[in-house]
Amino acid sequence: LKYPLSYYWINTSHNTYLTGDQLRSKSSVEAYARALRRGCKCLEVDCWDGDTVKGKAVPIVFHGHTLTSKIPFEAIMKVVNNYVLAHP
């Protein structure tokens, strides 16, 4: 970098997956697509072990220890992958 880090704007997200408050709201894969379309370069993914399928824990994303809904980690990665492929 040519200048100190404070000279640069880094578009990030917090609780990217949430559509509302961080205690009871819905989690959404579309929230990740929206953040990417708005130029976000750093996405928060709160990943937790989900149900066990064929002896393996399937990762899920939600605001841990709250009543927010859960979404599959794989669904988020598909959205991110599609965005990256469409916007190299």
mmCIF file of C-alpha atoms in Angstrom:
data_model
loop_
_atom_site.group_PDB
_atom_site.id
_atom_site.type_symbol
_atom_site.label_atom_id
_atom_site.label_comp_id
_atom_site.label_asym_id
_atom_site.label_seq_id
_atom_site.Cartn_x
_atom_site.Cartn_y
_atom_site.Cartn_z
ATOM 1 C CA LEU A 1 0.000 0.000 0.000
ATOM 2 C CA LYS A 2 1.200 3.442 -0.851
ATOM 3 C CA TYR A 3 -0.617 5.189 2.035
ATOM 4 C CA PRO A 4 -1.457 4.279 5.656
ATOM 5 C CA LEU A 5 -4.421 1.926 6.020
ATOM 6 C CA SER A 6 -6.576 4.754 7.411
ATOM 7 C CA TYR A 7 -6.490 6.397 3.954
ATOM 8 C CA TYR A 8 -8.454 3.513 2.400
ATOM 9 C CA TRP A 9 -12.159 2.685 2.491
ATOM 10 C CA ILE A 10 -12.812 -1.004 3.086
ATOM 11 C CA ASN A 11 -16.488 -1.854 2.581
ATOM 12 C CA THR A 12 -17.372 -4.516 5.177
ATOM 13 C CA SER A 13 -20.520 -5.996 6.660
ATOM 14 C CA HIS A 14 -21.666 -7.017 10.119
ATOM 15 C CA ASN A 15 -24.401 -9.583 10.725
ATOM 16 C CA THR A 16 -24.625 -9.795 6.941
ATOM 17 C CA TYR A 17 -27.184 -12.596 6.997
ATOM 18 C CA LEU A 18 -29.780 -10.781 9.151
ATOM 19 C CA THR A 19 -32.813 -8.983 7.747
ATOM 20 C CA GLY A 20 -33.648 -7.261 11.038
ATOM 21 C CA ASP A 21 -32.605 -7.253 14.670
ATOM 22 C CA GLN A 22 -29.888 -9.569 15.941
ATOM 23 C CA LEU A 23 -32.051 -11.430 18.445
ATOM 24 C CA ARG A 24 -35.144 -12.688 16.585
ATOM 25 C CA SER A 25 -34.964 -11.772 12.905
ATOM 26 C CA LYS A 26 -34.827 -13.890 9.797
ATOM 27 C CA SER A 27 -31.498 -14.894 8.258
ATOM 28 C CA SER A 28 -31.343 -14.659 4.474
ATOM 29 C CA VAL A 29 -29.029 -15.766 1.686
ATOM 30 C CA GLU A 30 -30.331 -12.772 -0.297
ATOM 31 C CA ALA A 31 -28.760 -10.483 2.312
ATOM 32 C CA TYR A 32 -25.336 -11.709 1.134
ATOM 33 C CA ALA A 33 -26.197 -11.060 -2.511
ATOM 34 C CA ARG A 34 -27.378 -7.564 -1.583
ATOM 35 C CA ALA A 35 -24.162 -6.808 0.350
ATOM 36 C CA LEU A 36 -22.053 -7.963 -2.614
ATOM 37 C CA ARG A 37 -24.074 -5.869 -5.071
ATOM 38 C CA ARG A 38 -23.486 -2.841 -2.830
ATOM 39 C CA GLY A 39 -19.725 -3.348 -3.082
ATOM 40 C CA CYS A 40 -19.016 -5.160 0.159
ATOM 41 C CA LYS A 41 -15.610 -6.887 0.121
ATOM 42 C CA CYS A 42 -15.694 -8.458 3.588
ATOM 43 C CA LEU A 43 -18.665 -10.591 4.612
ATOM 44 C CA GLU A 44 -19.380 -11.860 8.107
ATOM 45 C CA VAL A 45 -20.343 -15.543 8.236
ATOM 46 C CA ASP A 46 -21.241 -16.797 11.745
ATOM 47 C CA CYS A 47 -20.728 -20.498 11.120
ATOM 48 C CA TRP A 48 -21.927 -23.171 13.557
ATOM 49 C CA ASP A 49 -22.236 -26.953 13.512
ATOM 50 C CA GLY A 50 -25.686 -27.904 12.311
ATOM 51 C CA ASP A 51 -27.453 -31.242 12.205
ATOM 52 C CA THR A 52 -25.431 -34.366 11.560
ATOM 53 C CA VAL A 53 -25.921 -35.908 8.118
ATOM 54 C CA LYS A 54 -24.187 -39.203 7.325
ATOM 55 C CA GLY A 55 -21.966 -38.804 10.378
ATOM 56 C CA LYS A 56 -20.865 -35.239 9.562
ATOM 57 C CA ALA A 57 -22.039 -31.958 11.050
ATOM 58 C CA VAL A 58 -23.468 -29.744 8.308
ATOM 59 C CA PRO A 59 -22.415 -26.113 8.893
ATOM 60 C CA ILE A 60 -25.157 -23.534 9.354
ATOM 61 C CA VAL A 61 -25.106 -19.757 9.733
ATOM 62 C CA PHE A 62 -27.033 -17.788 12.344
ATOM 63 C CA HIS A 63 -26.508 -15.388 15.224
ATOM 64 C CA GLY A 64 -25.563 -17.960 17.868
ATOM 65 C CA HIS A 65 -27.490 -18.314 21.122
ATOM 66 C CA THR A 66 -30.415 -16.265 19.729
ATOM 67 C CA LEU A 67 -33.756 -16.931 18.051
ATOM 68 C CA THR A 68 -32.613 -15.900 14.563
ATOM 69 C CA SER A 69 -33.336 -18.366 11.784
ATOM 70 C CA LYS A 70 -30.626 -20.630 10.410
ATOM 71 C CA ILE A 71 -29.384 -20.914 6.817
ATOM 72 C CA PRO A 72 -27.056 -23.505 5.287
ATOM 73 C CA PHE A 73 -23.433 -22.413 4.918
ATOM 74 C CA GLU A 74 -23.387 -24.074 1.492
ATOM 75 C CA ALA A 75 -26.202 -21.812 0.233
ATOM 76 C CA ILE A 76 -24.183 -18.721 1.162
ATOM 77 C CA MET A 77 -21.079 -20.056 -0.568
ATOM 78 C CA LYS A 78 -23.119 -20.670 -3.742
ATOM 79 C CA VAL A 79 -24.293 -17.037 -3.745
ATOM 80 C CA VAL A 80 -20.744 -15.766 -3.191
ATOM 81 C CA ASN A 81 -19.356 -18.069 -5.875
ATOM 82 C CA ASN A 82 -21.990 -16.994 -8.417
ATOM 83 C CA TYR A 83 -21.279 -13.339 -7.701
ATOM 84 C CA VAL A 84 -17.513 -13.769 -8.051
ATOM 85 C CA LEU A 85 -17.886 -15.666 -11.326
ATOM 86 C CA ALA A 86 -20.189 -12.963 -12.719
ATOM 87 C CA HIS A 87 -17.994 -10.070 -11.500
ATOM 88 C CA PRO A 88 -14.334 -11.104 -11.865
#
